Coordinates of C-alpha atoms in Angstrom, one line a residue:
X1431 CA -36.9 26.2 -97.1
X1432 CA -38.2 29.0 -94.9
X1433 CA -39.6 32.4 -94.7
X1434 CA -38.7 35.3 -92.4
X1435 CA -40.3 37.1 -89.5
X1436 CA -39.3 40.0 -87.3
X1437 CA -40.8 41.7 -84.2
X1438 CA -40.2 45.0 -82.4
X1439 CA -41.9 45.0 -78.9
X1440 CA -41.4 46.4 -75.4
X1441 CA -39.2 43.6 -74.3
X1442 CA -37.2 40.8 -75.9
X1443 CA -39.4 38.2 -74.2
X1444 CA -42.5 39.8 -75.7
X1445 CA -40.9 39.9 -79.2
X1446 CA -39.9 36.3 -78.9
X1447 CA -43.4 35.3 -77.7
X1448 CA -45.0 37.0 -80.7
X1449 CA -42.7 35.3 -83.2
X1450 CA -43.3 31.9 -81.5
X1451 CA -47.0 32.4 -82.0
X1452 CA -46.3 33.0 -85.7
X1453 CA -44.5 29.7 -86.0
X1454 CA -40.9 30.9 -85.8
X1455 CA -38.1 28.4 -85.3
X1456 CA -36.0 28.9 -82.2
X1457 CA -34.4 32.1 -80.9
X1458 CA -33.2 34.6 -83.5
X1459 CA -29.8 35.2 -81.8
X1460 CA -30.3 39.0 -81.8
X1461 CA -27.5 40.8 -80.1
X1462 CA -28.1 41.8 -76.4
X1463 CA -27.6 45.4 -77.3
X1464 CA -30.9 45.4 -79.3
X1465 CA -33.5 44.8 -76.5
X1466 CA -37.1 44.4 -77.3
X1467 CA -36.6 42.9 -80.8
X1468 CA -36.2 39.5 -82.4
X1469 CA -35.7 38.1 -85.9
X1470 CA -36.2 34.5 -86.9
X1471 CA -37.1 32.1 -89.7
X1472 CA -40.3 30.2 -90.2
X1473 CA -39.6 26.6 -91.4
X1474 CA -41.8 24.6 -93.6
X1475 CA -42.9 27.4 -95.8
X1476 CA -41.7 27.9 -99.4
X1477 CA -39.1 30.7 -99.4
X1478 CA -35.4 31.4 -99.4
X1479 CA -35.0 33.2 -96.1
X1480 CA -31.6 33.2 -94.4
X1481 CA -30.1 34.7 -91.3
X1482 CA -29.9 36.3 -88.9
X1483 CA -26.6 37.9 -90.0
X1484 CA -24.9 41.0 -88.7
X1485 CA -22.8 43.9 -90.2
X1486 CA -21.9 47.3 -88.9
X1487 CA -23.9 46.8 -85.7
X1488 CA -27.1 45.9 -87.6
X1489 CA -28.7 42.5 -87.6
X1490 CA -31.0 41.2 -90.4
X1491 CA -32.9 38.4 -91.9
X1492 CA -33.7 38.3 -95.6
X1493 CA -34.8 36.6 -98.8
X1494 CA -32.2 37.9 -101.1
X1495 CA -31.0 36.9 -104.6
X1496 CA -28.6 39.4 -106.2
X1497 CA -28.0 39.4 -110.0
X1498 CA -25.1 42.0 -109.9
X1499 CA -23.1 40.7 -106.9
X1500 CA -19.7 41.6 -108.5
X1501 CA -20.7 45.2 -108.9
X1502 CA -21.8 45.5 -105.3
X1503 CA -18.7 43.9 -104.0
X1504 CA -16.6 46.3 -106.1
X1505 CA -18.5 49.3 -104.7
X1506 CA -17.8 48.2 -101.2
X1507 CA -14.1 47.4 -102.0
X1508 CA -13.8 51.0 -103.4
X1509 CA -14.7 52.2 -99.9
X1510 CA -12.2 49.9 -98.3
X1511 CA -15.1 47.9 -96.9
X1512 CA -14.8 44.6 -98.8
X1513 CA -16.9 41.9 -97.1
X1514 CA -15.8 38.4 -96.5
X1515 CA -15.6 36.6 -99.8
X1516 CA -18.1 33.9 -98.7
X1517 CA -20.7 36.3 -97.4
X1518 CA -24.3 35.5 -98.5
X1519 CA -26.3 37.8 -100.8
X1520 CA -28.4 38.8 -97.8
X1521 CA -25.3 39.9 -95.8
X1522 CA -23.9 41.7 -98.8
X1523 CA -27.1 43.7 -99.2
X1524 CA -27.1 44.5 -95.5
X1525 CA -23.6 45.8 -95.7
X1526 CA -24.5 48.0 -98.7
X1527 CA -27.4 49.5 -96.9
X1528 CA -25.7 49.9 -93.5
X1529 CA -22.7 51.6 -95.1
X1530 CA -24.4 53.7 -97.7
X1531 CA -28.1 53.9 -96.7
X1532 CA -30.8 53.9 -99.4
X1533 CA -28.0 54.8 -102.0
X1534 CA -26.5 51.4 -101.2
X1535 CA -29.7 49.5 -102.0
X1536 CA -30.6 51.5 -105.2
X1537 CA -27.8 49.9 -107.4
X1538 CA -28.7 46.4 -106.2
X1539 CA -30.3 44.3 -109.0
X1540 CA -32.2 41.2 -107.9
X1541 CA -35.1 39.8 -105.9
X1542 CA -35.0 40.8 -102.3
X1543 CA -36.6 41.7 -99.1
X1544 CA -34.7 42.5 -95.9
X1545 CA -35.8 43.1 -92.3
X1546 CA -33.1 45.0 -90.4
X1547 CA -32.8 45.9 -86.7
X1548 CA -31.2 49.3 -86.8
X1549 CA -30.8 50.6 -83.3
X1550 CA -34.3 50.9 -81.8
X1551 CA -36.0 50.6 -85.1
X1552 CA -37.1 47.8 -87.5
X1553 CA -36.3 48.7 -91.1
X1554 CA -38.0 46.8 -94.0
X1555 CA -36.5 46.9 -97.5
X1556 CA -38.1 45.6 -100.7
X1557 CA -36.6 45.3 -104.2
X1558 CA -37.2 47.7 -107.0
X1559 CA -40.1 46.0 -108.8
X1560 CA -41.6 43.7 -106.2
X1561 CA -40.1 40.3 -107.1
X1562 CA -40.5 39.3 -103.4
X1563 CA -43.1 40.4 -100.9
X1564 CA -43.0 41.6 -97.3
X1565 CA -45.9 42.3 -95.0
X1566 CA -46.2 44.1 -91.7
X1567 CA -48.7 44.9 -88.9
X1568 CA -49.0 46.4 -85.5
X1569 CA -50.8 45.0 -82.5
X1570 CA -50.3 45.0 -78.7
X1571 CA -47.9 47.9 -79.0
X1572 CA -45.6 45.7 -81.1
X1573 CA -44.6 45.7 -84.8
X1574 CA -44.4 42.4 -86.7
X1575 CA -43.2 41.7 -90.2
X1576 CA -43.0 38.6 -92.3
X1577 CA -42.7 37.4 -95.9
X1578 CA -45.5 35.0 -94.9
X1579 CA -49.0 36.4 -94.7
X1580 CA -50.0 33.1 -93.0
X1581 CA -47.6 33.9 -90.1
X1582 CA -49.3 37.2 -89.5
X1583 CA -52.7 35.5 -89.7
X1584 CA -51.5 33.2 -86.9
X1585 CA -50.6 36.1 -84.7
X1586 CA -53.2 36.1 -81.9
X1587 CA -52.5 39.7 -80.8
X1588 CA -53.5 40.9 -84.2
X1589 CA -56.8 39.1 -84.5
X1590 CA -57.2 39.6 -88.3
X1591 CA -60.5 39.3 -90.2
X1592 CA -61.6 39.9 -93.8
X1593 CA -60.8 43.3 -95.2
X1594 CA -63.9 44.3 -97.2
X1595 CA -62.1 47.2 -98.9
X1596 CA -59.5 44.7 -100.2
X1597 CA -62.3 42.4 -101.4
X1598 CA -63.6 45.2 -103.6
X1599 CA -60.1 46.0 -104.9
X1600 CA -59.6 42.4 -105.8
X1601 CA -62.9 42.2 -107.6
X1602 CA -61.9 45.4 -109.5
X1603 CA -58.4 44.4 -110.5
X1604 CA -58.2 40.6 -110.2
X1605 CA -55.3 41.2 -107.7
X1606 CA -54.5 43.6 -104.9
X1607 CA -52.7 46.6 -106.4
X1608 CA -51.3 48.4 -103.4
X1609 CA -50.5 48.2 -99.7
X1610 CA -53.8 46.6 -98.5
X1611 CA -54.2 42.9 -98.0
X1612 CA -57.3 40.8 -97.4
X1613 CA -56.4 40.6 -93.7
X1614 CA -57.4 43.6 -91.6
X1615 CA -54.5 45.4 -90.1
X1616 CA -51.9 43.8 -92.4
X1617 CA -50.2 45.9 -95.0
X1618 CA -47.7 45.2 -97.8
X1619 CA -44.4 47.0 -98.2
X1620 CA -44.4 48.7 -101.6
X1621 CA -41.6 48.0 -104.1
X1622 CA -38.6 50.3 -104.2
X1623 CA -39.3 51.4 -100.6
X1624 CA -37.5 51.5 -97.3
X1625 CA -39.9 51.5 -94.4
X1626 CA -38.7 52.4 -90.9
X1627 CA -40.9 51.2 -88.0
X1628 CA -40.5 52.8 -84.6
X1629 CA -41.4 51.6 -81.1
X1630 CA -43.8 54.4 -80.6
X1631 CA -46.0 53.1 -83.5
X1632 CA -44.9 55.7 -86.0
X1633 CA -43.3 54.9 -89.4
X1634 CA -41.5 56.7 -92.2
X1635 CA -41.0 55.6 -95.8
X1636 CA -38.3 56.5 -98.3
X1637 CA -38.0 55.7 -102.0
X1638 CA -34.8 54.0 -103.0
X1639 CA -35.9 53.6 -106.6
X1640 CA -38.8 54.7 -108.8
X1641 CA -38.7 54.8 -112.6
X1642 CA -38.2 58.3 -114.0
X1643 CA -39.2 59.7 -117.4
X1644 CA -36.0 61.0 -118.9
X1645 CA -36.7 61.5 -122.6
X1646 CA -34.3 63.6 -124.6
X1647 CA -35.7 66.6 -126.6
X1648 CA -35.9 66.8 -129.4
X1649 CA -36.6 63.2 -130.1
X1650 CA -34.0 61.8 -132.4
X1651 CA -35.1 60.8 -135.9
X1652 CA -32.9 57.8 -135.9
X1653 CA -33.9 55.3 -133.2
X1654 CA -30.9 53.0 -133.7
X1655 CA -29.1 54.4 -130.6
X1656 CA -32.0 53.4 -128.4
X1657 CA -32.4 50.0 -130.1
X1658 CA -28.7 49.1 -129.7
X1659 CA -28.6 50.3 -126.1
X1660 CA -31.7 48.2 -125.3
X1661 CA -30.1 45.1 -126.9
X1662 CA -27.1 45.4 -124.7
X1663 CA -29.2 45.8 -121.6
X1664 CA -31.3 42.8 -122.5
X1665 CA -28.3 40.7 -123.0
X1666 CA -26.8 41.7 -119.7
X1667 CA -30.1 41.2 -117.9
X1668 CA -30.6 37.7 -119.3
X1669 CA -26.9 36.7 -118.8
X1670 CA -27.0 37.7 -115.1
X1671 CA -30.1 35.6 -114.5
X1672 CA -28.9 32.4 -116.1
X1673 CA -28.0 29.6 -113.7
X1674 CA -24.4 28.5 -113.2
X1675 CA -23.2 25.1 -114.5
X1676 CA -26.6 23.7 -115.4
X1677 CA -29.1 23.9 -118.3
X1678 CA -31.2 27.0 -118.6
X1679 CA -35.0 26.6 -118.3
X1680 CA -37.4 29.0 -120.0
X1681 CA -41.2 29.2 -120.0
X1682 CA -42.0 29.7 -123.7
X1683 CA -45.5 30.8 -124.7
X1684 CA -44.6 31.7 -128.3
X1685 CA -45.1 35.5 -127.9
X1686 CA -42.3 37.9 -128.5
X1687 CA -41.4 38.4 -124.8
X1688 CA -40.7 34.8 -123.9
X1689 CA -39.3 34.1 -127.4
X1690 CA -36.7 36.8 -127.0
X1691 CA -35.7 35.5 -123.6
X1692 CA -35.3 32.0 -125.1
X1693 CA -33.2 33.3 -128.0
X1694 CA -30.9 35.3 -125.7
X1695 CA -30.5 32.4 -123.3
X1696 CA -29.6 30.2 -126.2
X1697 CA -27.1 32.8 -127.5
X1698 CA -25.5 33.5 -124.1
X1699 CA -25.6 30.3 -122.1
X1700 CA -22.8 27.7 -122.3
X1701 CA -25.2 24.9 -121.4
X1702 CA -28.4 23.5 -123.1
X1703 CA -31.6 25.4 -123.0
X1704 CA -34.8 23.6 -122.1
X1705 CA -38.2 25.3 -123.0
X1706 CA -41.7 24.6 -121.7
X1707 CA -45.1 25.4 -123.2
X1708 CA -48.7 24.7 -122.3
X1709 CA -51.4 23.1 -124.3
X1710 CA -55.1 23.0 -123.4
X1711 CA -56.0 20.5 -126.2
X1712 CA -55.7 20.4 -130.0
X1713 CA -59.3 21.5 -130.4
X1714 CA -58.6 25.0 -128.9
X1715 CA -56.8 27.9 -130.4
X1716 CA -53.2 27.9 -129.2
X1717 CA -49.7 29.3 -129.8
X1718 CA -47.9 26.0 -130.1
X1719 CA -47.0 26.6 -133.7
X1720 CA -45.1 29.7 -132.7
X1721 CA -43.5 28.2 -129.5
X1722 CA -42.4 25.2 -131.5
X1723 CA -41.0 27.4 -134.2
X1724 CA -38.9 29.3 -131.7
X1725 CA -37.8 26.1 -130.0
X1726 CA -36.6 24.7 -133.3
X1727 CA -35.0 28.0 -134.3
X1728 CA -33.1 28.2 -131.0
X1729 CA -32.3 24.5 -130.8
X1730 CA -33.8 24.0 -127.4
X1731 CA -35.1 20.8 -125.8
X1732 CA -38.8 21.6 -125.9
X1733 CA -41.5 20.1 -123.8
X1734 CA -45.3 20.7 -124.2
X1735 CA -47.3 20.2 -121.0
X1736 CA -50.9 19.2 -121.6
X1737 CA -53.3 20.7 -119.0
X1738 CA -56.8 19.3 -118.8
X1739 CA -59.8 20.9 -117.2
X1740 CA -60.0 18.0 -114.7
X1741 CA -56.4 18.8 -113.6
X1742 CA -57.3 22.4 -113.1
X1743 CA -60.4 21.5 -111.0
X1744 CA -58.4 19.1 -108.9
X1745 CA -55.6 21.5 -108.1
X1746 CA -57.2 24.9 -108.1
X1747 CA -57.5 25.0 -104.3
X1748 CA -53.9 24.0 -103.9
X1749 CA -52.7 26.8 -106.2
X1750 CA -54.8 29.4 -104.5
X1751 CA -53.4 28.4 -101.1
X1752 CA -49.8 29.0 -102.3
X1753 CA -50.5 32.7 -102.9
X1754 CA -50.1 35.3 -100.2
X1755 CA -52.8 37.3 -102.0
X1756 CA -55.3 35.9 -104.5
X1757 CA -54.7 36.3 -108.2
X1758 CA -57.7 35.9 -110.4
X1759 CA -55.7 34.5 -113.2
X1760 CA -56.8 31.1 -114.7
X1761 CA -53.2 30.3 -115.5
X1762 CA -52.3 29.7 -111.8
X1763 CA -52.7 25.9 -112.0
X1764 CA -51.0 25.6 -115.4
X1765 CA -48.1 27.8 -114.0
X1766 CA -47.8 25.5 -111.0
X1767 CA -47.7 22.5 -113.2
X1768 CA -45.0 24.1 -115.4
X1769 CA -43.0 24.8 -112.2
X1770 CA -43.3 21.1 -111.3
X1771 CA -42.1 20.0 -114.7
X1772 CA -39.1 22.3 -114.5
X1773 CA -38.2 21.0 -111.0
X1774 CA -38.7 17.4 -112.1
X1775 CA -36.0 18.0 -114.8
X1776 CA -33.6 19.1 -112.1
X1777 CA -33.5 22.9 -112.8
X1778 CA -33.1 25.3 -109.9
X1779 CA -33.8 28.4 -112.0
X1780 CA -36.4 29.2 -114.7
X1781 CA -36.6 32.3 -116.8
X1782 CA -39.7 33.8 -118.2
X1783 CA -40.8 36.7 -120.6
X1784 CA -42.9 38.5 -118.1
X1785 CA -42.6 42.3 -118.2
X1786 CA -42.8 43.1 -121.9
X1787 CA -46.3 44.6 -121.7
X1788 CA -46.1 46.7 -118.6
X1789 CA -42.6 48.0 -119.5
X1790 CA -42.7 48.5 -123.3
X1791 CA -46.4 48.9 -124.1
X1792 CA -48.6 46.0 -125.0
X1793 CA -52.0 46.3 -126.7
X1794 CA -54.0 46.5 -123.4
X1795 CA -53.1 50.2 -123.3
X1796 CA -54.9 50.9 -126.6
X1797 CA -58.4 51.4 -125.0
X1798 CA -57.0 54.1 -122.8
X1799 CA -55.2 55.8 -125.7
X1800 CA -58.4 55.7 -127.8
X1801 CA -60.4 57.1 -124.9
X1802 CA -58.0 60.0 -124.6
X1803 CA -58.2 60.8 -128.3
X1804 CA -62.0 61.0 -128.2
X1805 CA -62.5 62.5 -124.8
X1806 CA -64.8 65.5 -124.4
X1807 CA -64.1 67.0 -120.9
X1808 CA -67.3 68.1 -119.2
X1809 CA -69.6 66.0 -121.4
X1810 CA -72.2 63.8 -119.6
X1811 CA -70.5 60.7 -120.9
X1812 CA -67.0 61.8 -120.0
X1813 CA -64.9 59.8 -117.6
X1814 CA -61.7 60.7 -115.8
X1815 CA -58.6 58.6 -116.5
X1816 CA -58.8 56.6 -113.3
X1817 CA -62.4 55.6 -114.0
X1818 CA -61.7 54.7 -117.6
X1819 CA -58.7 52.7 -116.5
X1820 CA -60.8 50.6 -114.1
X1821 CA -63.5 50.1 -116.7
X1822 CA -61.0 49.0 -119.2
X1823 CA -60.0 46.1 -116.9
X1824 CA -63.4 44.6 -117.6
X1825 CA -63.4 42.7 -114.3
X1826 CA -66.1 43.0 -111.6
X1827 CA -65.8 46.7 -110.7
X1828 CA -69.2 47.7 -112.1
X1829 CA -70.8 44.4 -110.8
X1830 CA -70.0 45.0 -107.2
X1831 CA -73.4 46.5 -106.3
X1832 CA -75.2 43.4 -107.7
X1833 CA -72.6 40.9 -106.5
X1834 CA -72.1 41.9 -102.8
X1835 CA -74.8 41.5 -100.2
X1836 CA -76.5 44.6 -98.7
X1837 CA -74.6 44.3 -95.3
X1838 CA -71.3 44.1 -97.2
X1839 CA -72.1 47.2 -99.3
X1840 CA -73.2 49.1 -96.2
X1841 CA -69.9 48.2 -94.5
X1842 CA -68.1 49.6 -97.6
X1843 CA -69.8 52.9 -97.3
X1844 CA -67.1 55.5 -96.9
X1845 CA -64.3 53.1 -97.6
X1846 CA -61.5 54.3 -99.8
X1847 CA -62.3 54.2 -103.5
X1848 CA -60.3 51.7 -105.7
X1849 CA -59.4 54.5 -108.1
X1850 CA -56.9 55.7 -105.5
X1851 CA -54.6 52.9 -106.6
X1852 CA -54.2 54.2 -110.1
X1853 CA -55.1 57.9 -110.1
X1854 CA -51.6 59.2 -108.9
X1855 CA -50.0 57.6 -111.9
X1856 CA -52.4 58.9 -114.5
X1857 CA -51.6 62.6 -114.4
X1858 CA -48.8 64.9 -115.6
X1859 CA -49.6 67.4 -112.9
X1860 CA -47.7 67.9 -109.6
X1861 CA -44.5 66.4 -108.5
X1862 CA -43.4 63.4 -106.5
X1863 CA -42.3 59.9 -107.6
X1864 CA -45.4 59.3 -109.8
X1865 CA -45.2 62.1 -112.3
X1866 CA -44.7 61.4 -116.0
X1867 CA -45.6 63.7 -118.8
X1868 CA -46.5 61.3 -121.6
X1869 CA -49.8 59.4 -121.3
X1870 CA -48.3 56.1 -122.6
X1871 CA -45.6 56.3 -119.9
X1872 CA -48.2 57.1 -117.3
X1873 CA -50.1 54.0 -118.3
X1874 CA -46.9 51.9 -118.3
X1875 CA -45.8 53.3 -114.9
X1876 CA -49.3 52.4 -113.5
X1877 CA -49.1 48.9 -115.0
X1878 CA -45.6 48.3 -113.6
X1879 CA -46.5 49.4 -110.1
X1880 CA -49.8 47.7 -109.9
X1881 CA -50.2 44.6 -112.1
X1882 CA -46.4 44.1 -112.4
X1883 CA -45.7 44.1 -108.7
X1884 CA -48.9 42.6 -107.3
X1885 CA -50.0 40.2 -110.0
X1886 CA -47.3 39.1 -112.4
X1887 CA -44.2 38.9 -110.1
X1888 CA -45.9 37.7 -107.0
X1889 CA -47.6 34.9 -108.9
X1890 CA -44.4 33.8 -110.6
X1891 CA -42.4 33.9 -107.3
X1892 CA -44.9 32.0 -105.1
X1893 CA -45.7 29.2 -107.6
X1894 CA -42.1 28.6 -108.7
X1895 CA -40.7 28.7 -105.1
X1896 CA -43.3 26.1 -104.1
X1897 CA -41.3 23.7 -106.2
X1898 CA -37.9 24.8 -105.0
X1899 CA -37.3 26.7 -108.3
X1900 CA -36.5 30.4 -108.6
X1901 CA -38.4 32.2 -111.3
X1902 CA -36.5 35.1 -112.9
X1903 CA -37.8 37.9 -115.2
X1904 CA -35.1 39.6 -117.3
X1905 CA -37.6 42.1 -118.7
X1906 CA -38.2 43.5 -115.2
X1907 CA -34.5 44.3 -114.8
X1908 CA -34.1 47.7 -113.3
X1909 CA -31.8 49.0 -116.0
X1910 CA -34.1 47.7 -118.7
X1911 CA -37.0 49.5 -117.0
X1912 CA -35.0 52.7 -116.7
X1913 CA -34.2 52.6 -120.4
X1914 CA -37.8 52.0 -121.3
X1915 CA -38.8 55.2 -119.5
X1916 CA -36.0 57.1 -121.2
X1917 CA -37.2 55.9 -124.6
X1918 CA -39.5 58.2 -126.6
X1919 CA -43.1 56.8 -126.5
X1920 CA -43.1 56.8 -130.3
X1921 CA -40.4 54.2 -130.3
X1922 CA -42.5 51.9 -128.1
X1923 CA -45.8 52.3 -129.8
X1924 CA -44.8 53.0 -133.4
X1925 CA -47.6 53.2 -135.9
X1926 CA -49.7 50.1 -135.4
X1927 CA -46.7 48.1 -133.8
X1928 CA -46.7 47.6 -130.1
X1929 CA -43.4 47.2 -128.3
X1930 CA -41.7 48.2 -131.5
X1931 CA -38.3 49.0 -129.9
X1932 CA -38.3 45.6 -128.0
X1933 CA -38.9 43.8 -131.3
X1934 CA -36.3 45.7 -133.2
X1935 CA -33.7 45.0 -130.5
X1936 CA -34.0 41.2 -131.1
X1937 CA -35.1 41.1 -134.7
X1938 CA -31.9 39.3 -135.8
X1939 CA -32.4 36.5 -133.2
X1940 CA -35.9 35.3 -134.2
X1941 CA -37.9 34.4 -137.3
X1942 CA -39.8 37.4 -138.7
X1943 CA -43.1 35.6 -138.3
X1944 CA -42.5 35.6 -134.5
X1945 CA -41.2 39.1 -134.2
X1946 CA -44.0 40.7 -136.3
X1947 CA -46.9 38.5 -135.2
X1948 CA -49.8 40.3 -133.4
X1949 CA -50.2 39.5 -129.7
X1950 CA -53.0 37.1 -128.9
X1951 CA -52.2 36.0 -125.4
X1952 CA -52.8 32.6 -123.9
X1953 CA -56.2 31.3 -124.9
X1954 CA -57.4 29.8 -121.6
X1955 CA -60.7 27.8 -121.9
X1956 CA -62.2 29.3 -118.7
X1957 CA -65.8 29.1 -119.9
X1958 CA -65.4 25.4 -120.8
X1959 CA -63.9 24.6 -117.4
X1960 CA -66.7 26.4 -115.6
X1961 CA -69.4 24.6 -117.5
X1962 CA -67.5 21.3 -117.3
X1963 CA -65.0 20.0 -114.7
X1964 CA -65.4 23.0 -112.5
X1965 CA -69.2 23.2 -112.6
X1966 CA -69.9 21.2 -109.4
X1967 CA -67.0 22.7 -107.6
X1968 CA -68.3 26.2 -108.3
X1969 CA -71.8 25.3 -107.2
X1970 CA -70.5 23.7 -103.9
X1971 CA -68.1 26.5 -103.1
X1972 CA -70.1 29.6 -104.0
X1973 CA -73.6 28.4 -103.0
X1974 CA -72.7 26.1 -100.1
X1975 CA -73.3 26.9 -96.4
X1976 CA -69.8 28.2 -95.7
X1977 CA -70.0 30.9 -98.4
X1978 CA -73.5 31.8 -97.3
X1979 CA -72.5 32.1 -93.7
X1980 CA -69.7 34.5 -94.6
X1981 CA -72.4 36.7 -96.1
X1982 CA -70.2 38.3 -98.8
X1983 CA -71.9 37.4 -102.2
X1984 CA -75.6 37.5 -103.1
X1985 CA -76.7 33.9 -103.8
X1986 CA -79.1 35.0 -106.6
X1987 CA -76.3 36.8 -108.4
X1988 CA -73.9 34.0 -108.2
X1989 CA -76.6 31.5 -109.2
X1990 CA -77.3 33.6 -112.3
X1991 CA -73.6 33.8 -113.2
X1992 CA -73.2 30.0 -112.8
X1993 CA -76.1 29.7 -115.3
X1994 CA -74.6 32.2 -117.7
X1995 CA -77.5 34.5 -117.3
X1996 CA -77.7 38.3 -117.4
X1997 CA -75.6 40.8 -119.2
X1998 CA -72.3 39.3 -118.4
X1999 CA -71.7 37.6 -121.8
X2000 CA -69.1 37.1 -123.1
X2001 CA -67.1 37.9 -119.9
X2002 CA -69.0 35.9 -117.3
X2003 CA -66.4 33.2 -117.3
X2004 CA -63.6 35.6 -116.2
X2005 CA -65.8 37.3 -113.7
X2006 CA -67.0 34.1 -112.2
X2007 CA -63.4 32.9 -112.0
X2008 CA -62.6 35.9 -109.8
X2009 CA -65.3 35.0 -107.3
X2010 CA -64.3 31.4 -107.3
X2011 CA -60.6 32.2 -106.8
X2012 CA -61.4 34.6 -103.9
X2013 CA -63.6 32.0 -102.2
X2014 CA -60.9 29.4 -102.4
X2015 CA -58.3 31.8 -101.0
X2016 CA -60.5 32.9 -98.1
X2017 CA -61.1 29.3 -97.2
X2018 CA -57.4 28.5 -97.4
X2019 CA -56.6 31.3 -94.9
X2020 CA -59.7 30.4 -92.8
X2021 CA -61.1 34.0 -93.2

């Protein structure tokens, strides 16, 4: 297993030296006609990098899994450009882009990043929704890019340090929602983009895909056409992600999203389906009754994994270290343990139900919709949409003045405001790739491009790949997303039913008690962990000498949070979890 890296410098020797410092393995075998550049793989890191490979005078490395390979092969064959039958997914994608440009990448469905040497430039390509990540930086008159943030952290020419602006963003969102990373000078390529880096230090970005709002007017009274079309797309998306000649594995929480993926896998796969659920103990509220019902209904081999607070405490640092950017999600360790269980059963692929909420409209949009209904523009209590959106997250955005030390707050003076990450999506004005007319679609677009790409998908990819398993998300399929934004909002949020069209599309496959159940989400006992198995760890990490020396958090605030004091109830567990996760990640990267 390996991850990729690339460098564009003044000479080939300099490029090679930079990649060696990042941990690259051997020369990249870049053609002599591309001086001052190199591509290579980084061994010993969890990833699916391959290459270098060459086509039409371009050389690339990539981490590429294509779900519609036959369609891409047919498209090239129609132009009398059929590739060798045994070419890898990475080479196939390179051929599509080299021959057709951005229009050759747009039809590709899958999980991919590609770093291409195109003449004197380095071109970085990321998939539509952000299933795989790619980072880049500039130092010593050179560009470097890698799917490993650690590789760029090791680059001496860059000399990274902690990015305080990103710290505030993380505390606001519980993930990093845009280009910024926690390392100064390092940025993330955005999903659906092609980024061209030039030797003179300039860059240009083009969009190969962005969801568009294409709602027919007038809205049809009969929604059956939209429902049937969605069903066909869901079947195709699931079928294309099922493994070949082995049982299918599905992470099954018992909610509608993972349940429908389980039902479709059972319907479409010619091999057994294995399902996996989490339990935090019988004395806590759980969804095991629903997941067990779905497993029995779909005749899967079902396994419930018991996750104790002690296990979470023992493995939290390990899980944090596997992530390129921290994710303040208490399910990271349970997700890692699920990936281990799937791998132990011999599966190479595991499907999940991620994507239903950010694509079809889960209940977390309701506070924003209610706020819009009762908003009084110009009133003293009025808030713009971006402010209301951040407040609805209920993370640490409003706590930053009390949480960060005075020097940290002073250093943040004049730094870009976190609202910039969401504001472009939350308006019907103007043009460009962000504009959508309906508020619900604005919210979903924002969720897709922030939480979807930078929390949900990156967490799934990094934790599953650490076990040699590929996590696949049918509900993030490009065609499914396109259909969702062509669906009238009233078919997604219909009366009091969230994700109505998604439920109707699979109603015949699942028991009614599952289809019509209200969403409750995974009940994670964070507060019990923090006052139990994680209590000593939290004290040692957040109030110990290393954290104090960094000078990021006010000890008196952290101490109060650890005691459950102040006005944080009943959310102090989730907020404290963010701080603990951030501290573990910073230590892992020696920041």
